[in-house]
């Protein structure tokens, strides 16, 4: 059985990528499961989608703990423990990352033993469109697995995206094929994992919950604004940066429009962005009258911050 | 009625009460509106939330509210509000709560609940003259379950259940008029992109008693298909094109609080969203665009340009 996990953020097309790969397997005669998995969070939050494919009926259910292939469409997720990108990788699992950082650097950073590949996408793939990266990843995965033909892949893109119109389908087929071609030297690198037997599964991590009065054990929250403990700043791929030399302290604009209350007003009237919670929607960037807020790639902003504090 | 505190944008609250860290999508227009409303209502509130996107505001043990919040099934938030209101009244009658400690009971619901399966419970609450605010964020679809067509989806919009062909063949339900026909204490439409107009209306609603409706257009980047950065612009365009009239019902009259003298053509609004893309590409659908424009024109033809009243 093949077990494949796609990692990205809500809105980056991972769900579509997993469906396309699933359909392609199906056209090659496989039994398939594909499903996205996310928590209550929405667009921008780390999520994954998985595909299982086998020539025999699949009895396994739930999340994939021992993947044969992990695809990462957004390399900023790798260091986030909650994203679980590296979970369950062993010496034969393949890790494919869409990244500008080279493979040997990823080996150092992740300290894993299996093959690591960086997806080199040609300029023909529109990198500004996140969905295109997702579909290119599906194409790359198909080639790495080695049992999916170009025809099956193309048919799968058509099946899944037909309602969006012919022009969109064609663009996506191109991106899928670009990913497929990019992995030609590594065709078949991914091998099938052995089916898991129920007898081999360990016992779950039980948590003993004491029996309490309903008043104590019911899901009542006894404090205000506890949501600030959730760091939604992790969702961000772009960071809004205020240039105070251009800011004219009309804080009622940016602080009123920020849906997430991530802009507070300091005593001197300066707006201050709370990067632990800013989700990077960029409403403030668009609304700021003197254009004093700049949108910076999060990875670059974070790197600059590290250099600054070093 | 006391003085209006909010004269200019500058008067808007600069401390914000709603906690960050909620699960709503980046750029959620509904969340933007709720945060603005909460700043005016303050923490002496109980929100009774019908199932929908905003149920995810409070996911145990996290809540963005400084006061109370509880969750009800989609159809029954006005019934939940009745229970809470009765409980508060009993506490006051028993001397266990002072008038100053009293809380404003606010139903928070999506358009699917408000104009669909929750309408019956709302109707009952209006009959009983329940003292509550009904706050509806209208993202024009069943957002939480993937933007299926709701009674508030606009004509021509593509949704998860009208994903192909002409899009939604139905027309948006007029929830504001349903309320107004029953002479509530107050009713108003708002949008997060017009925070001053919103703050004035919330302040007014807060001072009144009885059933009060606040109906907000809630631009939804996920369900409508646009870059989250454009939530405010799209809200403003809805007002400028006349698609979303800003108005209030008070003292037995409907008055428009903003009447776009020269309205921008509706296509400037439609074009911004993927759900209407099929009206422009691959071939322009002049018939449907003209029909949408004609309906907006017909609405405004009945509005008095001088005093903003509607015939
Ligand atoms: C009786 C019932 N039917 C279906 C559902 C599933 N459901 C949960 S939220 C939701 C959509 C609600 O739409 P709306 O009220 O517009 O709120 P939104 O999700 O857009 O915020 C649906 C259908 C439910 N909770 N209860
Ligand atoms: S809107 Fe722009 S100029 Fe105004 S306070 Fe905010 S950052 Fe400064
Ligand atoms: S990008 Fe700006 S408006 Fe959006 S969450 Fe961050 S601070 Fe708020
Ligand atoms: S789906 Fe729309 S309404 Fe729901 S949280 Fe996301 S942006 Fe807000
Ligand atoms: Mg809705």
XYZ file of C-alpha atoms and ligand atoms in Angstrom:
672
model
C 0.000 0.000 0.000
C 1.135 3.532 -0.818
C 0.656 6.107 1.935
C 1.160 9.749 0.952
C 0.782 12.912 3.007
C 0.568 16.447 1.565
C 1.353 19.374 3.882
C 0.393 22.976 3.187
C -1.820 25.724 4.517
C -5.568 26.083 4.196
C -6.146 27.744 0.811
C -2.997 26.350 -0.857
C -4.781 23.641 -2.817
C -3.575 20.599 -0.856
C -7.054 19.122 -0.824
C -7.257 19.393 -4.612
C -3.723 18.004 -4.973
C -4.645 14.941 -2.918
C -7.827 14.418 -4.919
C -5.960 14.656 -8.217
C -3.356 12.138 -7.057
C -6.129 9.883 -5.734
C -8.019 10.011 -9.034
C -4.822 9.307 -10.985
C -4.227 6.191 -8.869
C -7.840 5.201 -9.470
C -7.382 5.457 -13.249
C -4.436 3.063 -12.881
C -6.744 0.517 -11.259
C -5.991 1.166 -7.592
C -8.364 1.272 -4.644
C -8.008 4.763 -3.188
C -8.734 6.853 -0.111
C -8.115 10.572 -0.111
C -9.088 13.089 2.529
C -8.078 16.520 3.774
C -7.478 16.951 7.454
C -7.729 20.231 9.282
C -8.775 21.479 12.656
C -11.309 24.210 13.308
C -8.934 26.768 11.817
C -9.399 28.075 8.312
C -7.486 29.543 5.427
C -3.819 30.083 6.257
C -3.644 27.486 9.038
C -1.372 24.423 8.644
C -3.285 21.439 7.291
C -2.585 18.176 5.548
C -4.287 15.875 3.114
C -3.566 12.228 2.598
C -3.891 9.504 0.015
C -3.810 5.749 0.464
C -3.702 3.521 -2.626
C -3.528 -0.233 -2.935
C -4.354 -2.940 -5.479
C -6.302 -4.721 -2.721
C -9.187 -3.302 -0.662
C -7.984 -0.834 1.977
C -9.041 -1.500 5.529
C -6.794 1.075 7.168
C -8.511 4.278 8.330
C -7.595 7.612 9.846
C -4.459 9.717 9.632
C -1.281 8.364 8.060
C 1.318 7.766 10.756
C 3.947 5.963 8.623
C 4.087 7.742 5.254
C 5.989 6.446 2.219
C 6.014 9.944 0.750
C 5.569 13.352 2.349
C 5.108 16.420 0.134
C 5.568 19.892 1.587
C 4.145 22.728 -0.529
C 5.085 25.431 1.972
C 8.559 25.049 3.471
C 7.797 27.446 6.348
C 5.787 24.575 7.871
C 8.779 22.265 8.391
C 9.973 23.867 11.659
C 6.451 24.205 13.121
C 5.953 21.203 15.429
C 2.159 21.544 15.322
C 2.203 21.051 11.544
C 3.645 17.528 12.074
C 5.452 17.488 8.719
C 8.200 15.078 9.781
C 5.939 12.810 11.796
C 6.581 9.116 11.191
C 9.270 9.467 8.493
C 11.712 6.531 8.463
C 14.800 5.697 6.391
C 12.808 4.663 3.342
C 10.194 7.444 3.332
C 10.732 10.153 0.728
C 10.466 13.847 1.645
C 9.711 16.240 -1.237
C 9.848 19.960 -0.452
C 8.981 22.897 -2.673
C 11.738 25.220 -1.546
C 14.512 27.570 -2.587
C 16.720 25.983 0.084
C 18.911 23.108 -1.228
C 18.599 19.448 -0.266
C 21.760 19.149 1.859
C 20.608 22.097 3.954
C 17.267 20.377 4.575
C 19.110 17.205 5.563
C 21.028 19.163 8.205
C 17.936 20.910 9.465
C 15.640 17.897 9.632
C 18.145 15.204 10.587
C 16.201 12.453 8.835
C 17.717 9.452 7.042
C 15.502 8.910 3.979
C 15.748 10.563 0.561
C 15.106 14.322 0.493
C 14.221 16.038 -2.765
C 13.628 19.683 -3.562
C 11.111 20.332 -6.318
C 12.716 22.410 -9.078
C 9.776 24.026 -10.857
C 10.344 25.695 -14.235
C 9.360 29.370 -14.676
C 6.352 28.267 -16.726
C 4.556 27.437 -13.456
C 2.859 30.531 -12.053
C 4.403 30.673 -8.569
C 2.169 33.546 -7.487
C -0.764 31.133 -7.667
C -0.601 28.821 -4.665
C -3.031 26.378 -6.247
C -0.557 25.878 -9.127
C 2.133 24.800 -6.696
C -0.277 22.276 -5.169
C -1.094 20.758 -8.531
C 2.589 20.666 -9.546
C 3.259 18.767 -6.305
C 0.574 16.232 -7.242
C 2.322 15.742 -10.618
C 5.705 15.351 -8.940
C 4.254 12.812 -6.501
C 2.797 10.791 -9.373
C 6.238 10.488 -11.005
C 8.027 9.674 -7.748
C 5.595 6.839 -7.109
C 6.307 5.580 -10.616
C 3.081 3.666 -11.303
C 1.047 6.579 -12.682
C 1.118 7.443 -16.386
C 0.879 10.934 -17.841
C -2.517 10.015 -19.317
C -3.913 8.990 -15.943
C -2.595 12.197 -14.385
C -4.108 14.370 -17.112
C -7.452 12.592 -16.859
C -7.396 13.088 -13.068
C -6.876 16.850 -13.411
C -9.769 16.983 -15.885
C -12.028 14.969 -13.563
C -11.365 17.135 -10.558
C -11.264 20.604 -12.108
C -13.737 20.429 -15.020
C -16.314 22.739 -13.332
C -13.725 25.545 -13.296
C -13.656 25.751 -17.090
C -11.312 24.656 -19.866
C -8.776 27.492 -19.431
C -8.200 26.638 -15.760
C -7.989 22.924 -16.555
C -5.327 23.529 -19.218
C -3.212 25.680 -16.901
C -3.413 23.023 -14.202
C -2.499 20.217 -16.598
C 0.587 22.204 -17.568
C 1.570 22.657 -13.933
C 0.943 18.967 -13.140
C 3.076 17.922 -16.113
C 5.842 20.330 -15.105
C 5.955 18.663 -11.669
C 5.855 15.227 -13.336
C 8.754 16.080 -15.658
C 10.807 17.643 -12.859
C 10.969 14.274 -11.080
C 11.964 12.186 -14.135
C 15.362 11.278 -12.628
C 13.647 9.972 -9.518
C 10.778 7.976 -11.037
C 9.814 5.102 -8.765
C 11.845 6.292 -5.752
C 8.839 5.747 -3.515
C 8.259 2.167 -2.442
C 5.130 0.630 -0.966
C 4.899 0.191 2.778
C 3.692 -3.073 4.252
C 0.047 -3.255 5.304
C -0.347 -2.634 9.011
C -1.833 -5.504 10.997
C -4.268 -4.664 13.773
C -2.288 -6.959 16.082
C 0.801 -4.798 15.582
C -0.866 -1.590 16.735
C 0.159 -0.398 20.146
C -2.404 0.531 22.751
C -3.607 4.126 22.559
C -2.216 6.818 24.858
C -4.998 6.666 27.399
C -5.564 9.693 29.567
C -7.349 8.962 32.802
C -10.103 11.488 33.353
C -11.380 11.616 36.908
C -15.124 11.633 37.412
C -16.042 15.163 38.413
C -19.181 17.114 39.060
C -20.750 18.434 35.844
C -20.185 21.962 37.074
C -16.426 21.304 37.018
C -16.073 18.926 34.109
C -18.518 20.604 31.688
C -16.928 22.648 28.927
C -17.404 26.011 30.638
C -14.637 28.581 30.329
C -14.171 30.626 33.480
C -11.863 33.344 32.146
C -12.086 36.025 29.464
C -10.182 36.360 26.188
C -8.281 33.075 26.607
C -8.061 32.845 22.809
C -4.869 34.919 22.947
C -3.118 31.692 23.968
C -3.603 30.509 20.376
C -0.767 31.786 18.184
C -2.542 32.443 14.897
C 0.569 34.351 13.771
C 1.787 30.952 12.516
C -0.745 31.161 9.688
C 1.046 34.071 8.081
C 2.983 33.778 4.828
C 3.330 37.560 4.433
C 4.016 40.004 7.248
C 2.698 43.584 7.437
C 5.494 45.935 8.560
C 4.729 49.514 9.600
C 7.192 52.177 8.478
C 6.763 54.637 11.324
C 8.480 57.428 9.407
C 5.532 57.405 7.005
C 2.769 56.613 9.552
C 0.556 59.570 10.429
C -1.063 57.983 13.524
C -4.565 57.668 12.047
C -4.788 54.508 14.128
C -8.618 54.372 13.892
C -8.113 53.197 10.307
C -5.804 50.215 10.667
C -6.842 49.228 14.192
C -10.566 49.340 13.342
C -10.286 47.307 10.171
C -8.001 44.528 11.438
C -10.482 41.643 11.882
C -8.201 39.916 14.363
C -7.520 42.806 16.712
C -3.832 42.353 15.974
C -3.257 46.121 15.841
C -3.301 47.933 19.154
C -2.780 51.616 19.793
C 0.146 52.684 21.988
C -0.154 55.612 24.379
C 1.510 57.982 21.924
C -1.044 56.996 19.249
C 1.273 54.683 17.330
C -0.283 51.509 15.926
C 1.559 48.347 17.031
C 1.153 44.998 15.282
C 0.941 41.858 17.411
C 2.822 39.290 15.325
C 1.822 36.434 17.612
C -1.708 36.807 16.272
C -1.636 38.708 12.951
C -2.860 36.212 10.332
C -1.414 38.195 7.437
C -4.688 39.053 5.691
C -3.114 42.350 4.497
C -6.284 44.401 4.957
C -4.213 46.971 6.874
C -1.712 47.193 4.010
C -4.477 47.976 1.524
C -6.330 50.408 3.828
C -3.457 52.506 5.238
C -3.970 55.972 3.643
C -0.268 56.980 3.274
C 0.805 53.400 2.349
C 2.950 53.184 5.471
C 2.476 49.422 5.871
C 4.561 47.161 3.688
C 3.918 43.525 2.924
C 7.071 41.437 3.404
C 7.525 37.698 2.809
C 7.337 36.111 6.264
C 10.444 33.968 5.758
C 12.456 37.041 4.795
C 11.083 39.127 7.648
C 11.848 36.355 10.136
C 15.390 35.939 8.742
C 15.976 39.686 8.968
C 14.730 39.596 12.557
C 17.175 36.823 13.442
C 20.058 38.748 11.875
C 18.995 41.852 13.784
C 18.910 40.122 17.164
C 22.147 38.158 16.580
C -32.074 59.537 22.919
C -28.693 60.689 24.221
C -25.996 62.349 22.140
C -24.279 60.365 19.444
C -20.744 59.692 20.624
C -19.415 58.759 17.248
C -19.163 61.896 15.116
C -15.977 61.188 13.203
C -13.729 58.202 12.482
C -11.438 59.579 15.188
C -14.108 58.889 17.789
C -14.055 55.145 17.163
C -12.802 53.055 20.096
C -9.023 52.702 20.159
C -8.987 49.873 22.684
C -10.368 46.664 21.281
C -12.070 44.090 23.450
C -12.339 40.932 21.396
C -9.407 38.609 22.041
C -7.117 37.701 19.130
C -6.357 34.089 18.275
C -9.724 32.969 16.899
C -10.115 30.287 14.266
C -11.827 32.495 11.655
C -10.211 32.769 8.196
C -7.667 35.526 7.631
C -9.577 38.584 6.410
C -13.016 37.383 7.625
C -15.522 40.229 7.124
C -17.881 38.738 9.716
C -15.196 38.748 12.396
C -14.266 42.332 11.495
C -17.882 43.389 12.065
C -18.245 41.466 15.356
C -15.060 43.007 16.699
C -16.377 46.505 15.884
C -19.780 45.733 17.445
C -18.168 44.319 20.597
C -16.127 47.489 21.105
C -19.383 49.481 21.303
C -21.547 47.000 23.254
C -18.809 46.203 25.743
C -18.256 43.143 27.870
C -21.611 43.244 29.672
C -23.088 41.021 27.014
C -24.136 37.405 26.561
C -23.761 36.080 23.039
C -26.083 33.241 22.051
C -24.480 31.764 18.973
C -26.355 29.701 16.380
C -24.285 26.955 14.717
C -22.228 28.416 11.866
C -18.708 29.735 11.254
C -18.810 31.867 14.397
C -19.427 28.872 16.635
C -15.700 28.370 16.229
C -15.046 31.662 18.015
C -15.149 29.754 21.277
C -13.498 26.359 21.136
C -12.899 25.012 24.637
C -10.871 26.193 26.511
C -10.410 29.278 24.317
C -12.785 32.221 23.940
C -12.211 35.704 22.537
C -15.046 37.136 24.651
C -14.535 38.864 27.991
C -18.119 38.126 28.949
C -20.407 35.177 28.333
C -21.097 33.151 25.238
C -23.125 30.056 24.649
C -23.881 27.846 21.735
C -27.248 26.706 20.404
C -28.468 24.624 17.488
C -28.921 26.457 14.170
C -32.646 26.996 14.448
C -32.984 27.907 18.099
C -30.784 30.816 19.134
C -33.743 33.189 19.808
C -35.152 30.490 22.118
C -31.767 30.328 23.849
C -31.810 34.110 24.159
C -35.269 33.930 25.763
C -33.951 31.527 28.411
C -30.964 33.729 29.171
C -33.105 36.889 29.319
C -35.590 35.190 31.672
C -32.771 33.968 33.917
C -31.296 37.473 34.121
C -34.710 38.945 34.926
C -35.219 36.396 37.702
C -31.799 37.220 39.170
C -32.722 40.900 39.149
C -36.151 40.252 40.659
C -34.539 38.206 43.442
C -32.077 40.976 44.159
C -29.123 38.818 43.148
C -28.162 41.150 40.301
C -28.418 44.931 40.111
C -29.722 46.882 37.143
C -26.147 48.042 36.438
C -24.921 44.451 36.311
C -27.566 43.475 33.773
C -26.325 42.038 30.496
C -27.345 42.719 26.893
C -28.492 39.456 25.311
C -27.212 39.169 21.741
C -28.056 36.427 19.282
C -25.166 35.898 16.887
C -26.166 34.027 13.784
C -25.351 33.449 10.168
C -27.741 34.140 7.319
C -28.561 30.451 6.932
C -29.964 30.417 10.458
C -31.397 33.934 10.375
C -33.296 33.678 7.093
C -33.726 29.924 6.909
C -34.328 27.411 9.642
C -34.079 29.931 12.503
C -36.759 32.286 11.190
C -39.566 30.556 13.046
C -37.851 30.953 16.441
C -37.132 34.607 15.575
C -40.772 35.158 14.700
C -41.785 33.798 18.109
C -39.280 36.007 19.901
C -40.650 39.089 18.112
C -44.218 38.056 19.065
C -43.166 37.890 22.697
C -41.396 41.239 22.466
C -38.165 39.618 23.683
C -35.605 42.180 24.801
C -32.600 41.172 22.694
C -30.356 42.153 19.793
C -30.313 39.816 16.815
C -26.899 40.211 15.169
C -26.703 38.487 11.799
C -23.502 38.262 9.758
C -24.616 37.644 6.215
C -21.916 35.877 4.224
C -24.584 34.903 1.727
C -24.267 31.159 2.130
C -23.802 28.221 4.482
C -20.185 29.187 5.080
C -19.198 26.783 7.811
C -20.074 23.757 5.708
C -18.416 25.001 2.499
C -20.628 27.815 1.136
C -23.729 26.066 -0.088
C -26.624 28.222 -1.362
C -28.627 29.808 1.468
C -31.789 31.937 1.368
C -29.442 34.958 1.289
C -27.238 33.903 -1.627
C -27.510 36.535 -4.354
C -28.879 35.826 -7.799
C -26.238 34.543 -10.203
C -23.643 33.669 -7.559
C -21.901 30.345 -7.810
C -21.874 28.350 -4.594
C -20.911 24.809 -3.631
C -24.423 23.640 -4.530
C -24.693 25.876 -7.610
C -21.123 25.352 -8.769
C -21.819 25.217 -12.492
C -24.104 26.819 -15.055
C -25.938 30.010 -14.135
C -25.133 29.850 -10.406
C -27.933 30.540 -7.927
C -31.217 30.978 -9.780
C -33.005 32.223 -6.646
C -33.017 35.771 -5.238
C -31.758 37.105 -1.941
C -34.379 37.057 0.812
C -35.249 40.422 2.379
C -34.742 39.724 6.089
C -34.713 43.414 6.983
C -38.231 43.907 5.590
C -39.503 40.749 7.316
C -38.418 42.261 10.627
C -39.665 45.758 9.814
C -43.115 44.435 8.855
C -43.424 43.325 12.487
C -42.514 46.701 13.984
C -39.468 45.813 16.056
C -37.885 48.283 18.489
C -35.087 48.841 15.973
C -33.598 47.361 12.813
C -30.517 48.390 10.876
C -28.148 47.179 8.196
C -24.395 47.643 8.634
C -21.067 46.514 7.170
C -17.642 46.284 8.828
C -16.173 48.455 6.057
C -18.237 51.422 7.355
C -17.284 51.399 11.052
C -18.628 54.866 11.865
C -22.116 54.172 10.515
C -21.957 50.825 12.342
C -20.897 52.321 15.686
C -23.731 54.863 15.606
C -26.298 52.163 14.928
C -24.991 49.808 17.606
C -25.006 52.631 20.113
C -28.615 53.419 19.217
C -29.694 49.772 19.360
C -27.999 49.330 22.735
C -30.052 52.143 24.244
C -33.384 50.675 23.133
C -35.345 47.730 24.515
C -37.250 44.973 22.757
C -36.452 42.971 19.629
C -33.702 44.666 17.629
C -32.074 43.506 14.402
C -28.556 44.328 13.247
C -28.026 42.824 9.811
C -24.488 42.966 8.481
C -23.104 42.124 5.096
C -20.075 39.951 5.853
C -17.629 39.720 2.935
C -16.174 36.221 3.022
C -12.870 35.699 1.162
C -13.201 31.917 1.396
C -16.784 31.572 0.219
C -16.866 34.442 -2.275
C -13.434 33.819 -3.753
C -11.231 36.867 -3.390
C -7.915 37.837 -1.798
C -8.493 38.443 1.958
C -6.773 41.837 1.645
C -9.848 43.151 -0.211
C -12.514 42.584 2.454
C -12.942 46.279 3.254
C -12.897 47.447 -0.374
C -15.531 44.874 -1.307
C -17.727 45.945 1.616
C -17.438 49.570 0.511
C -18.202 48.673 -3.098
C -21.357 46.889 -1.955
C -22.500 50.210 -0.477
C -21.338 52.423 -3.357
C -23.033 50.273 -5.961
C -26.244 50.224 -3.915
C -26.148 46.419 -3.616
C -26.082 46.709 0.201
C -28.175 49.693 1.316
C -27.239 51.119 4.711
C -30.459 51.963 6.516
C -32.325 51.851 9.795
C -35.869 51.459 11.008
C -36.646 53.684 13.929
C -39.808 55.468 15.089
C -41.886 53.639 12.503
C -39.849 54.739 9.472
C -37.111 53.271 7.286
C -34.387 55.855 6.666
C -31.235 55.353 4.595
C -28.156 56.457 6.471
C -26.096 56.597 3.305
C -27.610 57.182 -0.101
C -25.124 56.854 -2.861
C -26.170 59.778 -5.057
C -24.385 58.597 -8.123
C -24.161 54.845 -7.780
C -21.205 52.886 -9.182
C -22.378 50.215 -11.685
C -22.903 46.845 -9.953
C -20.367 45.115 -12.146
C -17.585 46.950 -10.295
C -18.672 44.904 -7.250
C -19.427 41.641 -9.049
C -16.062 41.621 -10.847
C -14.113 41.457 -7.600
C -15.337 37.963 -6.702
C -14.783 34.510 -8.177
C -18.408 33.555 -7.458
C -19.493 35.988 -10.211
C -16.521 35.364 -12.566
C -18.698 33.290 -14.907
C -20.734 36.439 -15.655
C -17.635 37.965 -17.273
C -15.605 35.010 -18.593
C -15.201 33.386 -21.014
C -18.072 35.446 -22.460
C -19.820 38.340 -20.799
C -23.376 37.586 -19.680
C -24.965 41.004 -20.297
C -28.446 39.684 -19.592
C -27.762 38.632 -15.997
C -25.548 41.650 -15.227
C -28.288 43.954 -16.541
C -30.908 42.131 -14.484
C -28.889 42.528 -11.288
C -28.406 46.231 -12.104
C -32.112 46.698 -12.849
C -33.117 45.223 -9.492
C -30.746 47.550 -7.646
C -32.038 50.529 -9.697
C -35.646 49.607 -8.915
C -34.846 49.544 -5.189
C -33.238 52.977 -5.192
C -35.956 54.489 -7.407
C -38.189 54.275 -4.314
C -35.764 56.047 -2.013
C -36.244 59.765 -1.472
C -32.885 61.362 -2.302
C -33.475 64.241 0.135
C -34.463 62.560 3.382
C -33.453 58.971 2.602
C -36.899 57.535 3.366
C -38.267 54.681 1.333
C -41.715 54.657 -0.222
C -30.198 21.418 11.897
C -28.834 21.527 11.341
N -28.607 21.265 10.040
C -27.361 21.367 9.529
C -26.319 21.741 10.331
C -24.918 21.817 9.758
N -24.463 23.194 9.699
C -23.641 23.704 10.637
S -23.212 25.290 10.344
C -24.121 25.290 8.908
C -24.149 26.496 8.032
C -24.807 27.662 8.671
O -24.917 28.720 7.745
P -25.089 30.192 8.264
O -26.150 30.263 9.288
O -25.228 31.101 7.094
O -23.715 30.497 9.016
P -22.238 30.450 8.369
O -21.820 29.015 8.386
O -22.320 31.023 7.004
O -21.405 31.246 9.299
C -24.739 24.068 8.688
C -25.578 23.744 7.533
C -26.587 22.002 11.700
N -25.632 22.360 12.541
N -27.842 21.878 12.171
S -3.436 53.425 8.894
Fe -1.284 53.615 8.305
S -0.798 55.741 8.700
Fe -2.677 55.325 9.789
S -1.973 54.721 11.852
Fe -2.203 52.843 10.666
S -0.152 52.490 9.847
Fe -0.191 54.607 10.507
S -2.349 41.767 8.134
Fe -2.941 43.657 9.196
S -5.185 43.592 9.199
Fe -4.508 41.498 8.730
S -4.359 40.415 10.699
Fe -2.331 41.295 10.317
S -2.369 43.266 11.338
Fe -4.493 42.621 11.126
S -15.798 30.998 5.680
Fe -16.166 33.195 5.442
S -17.492 33.801 7.149
Fe -16.629 31.772 7.632
S -14.781 32.235 8.855
Fe -14.113 32.061 6.721
S -14.206 34.165 5.907
Fe -15.391 34.134 7.816
Mg -23.784 32.233 6.185
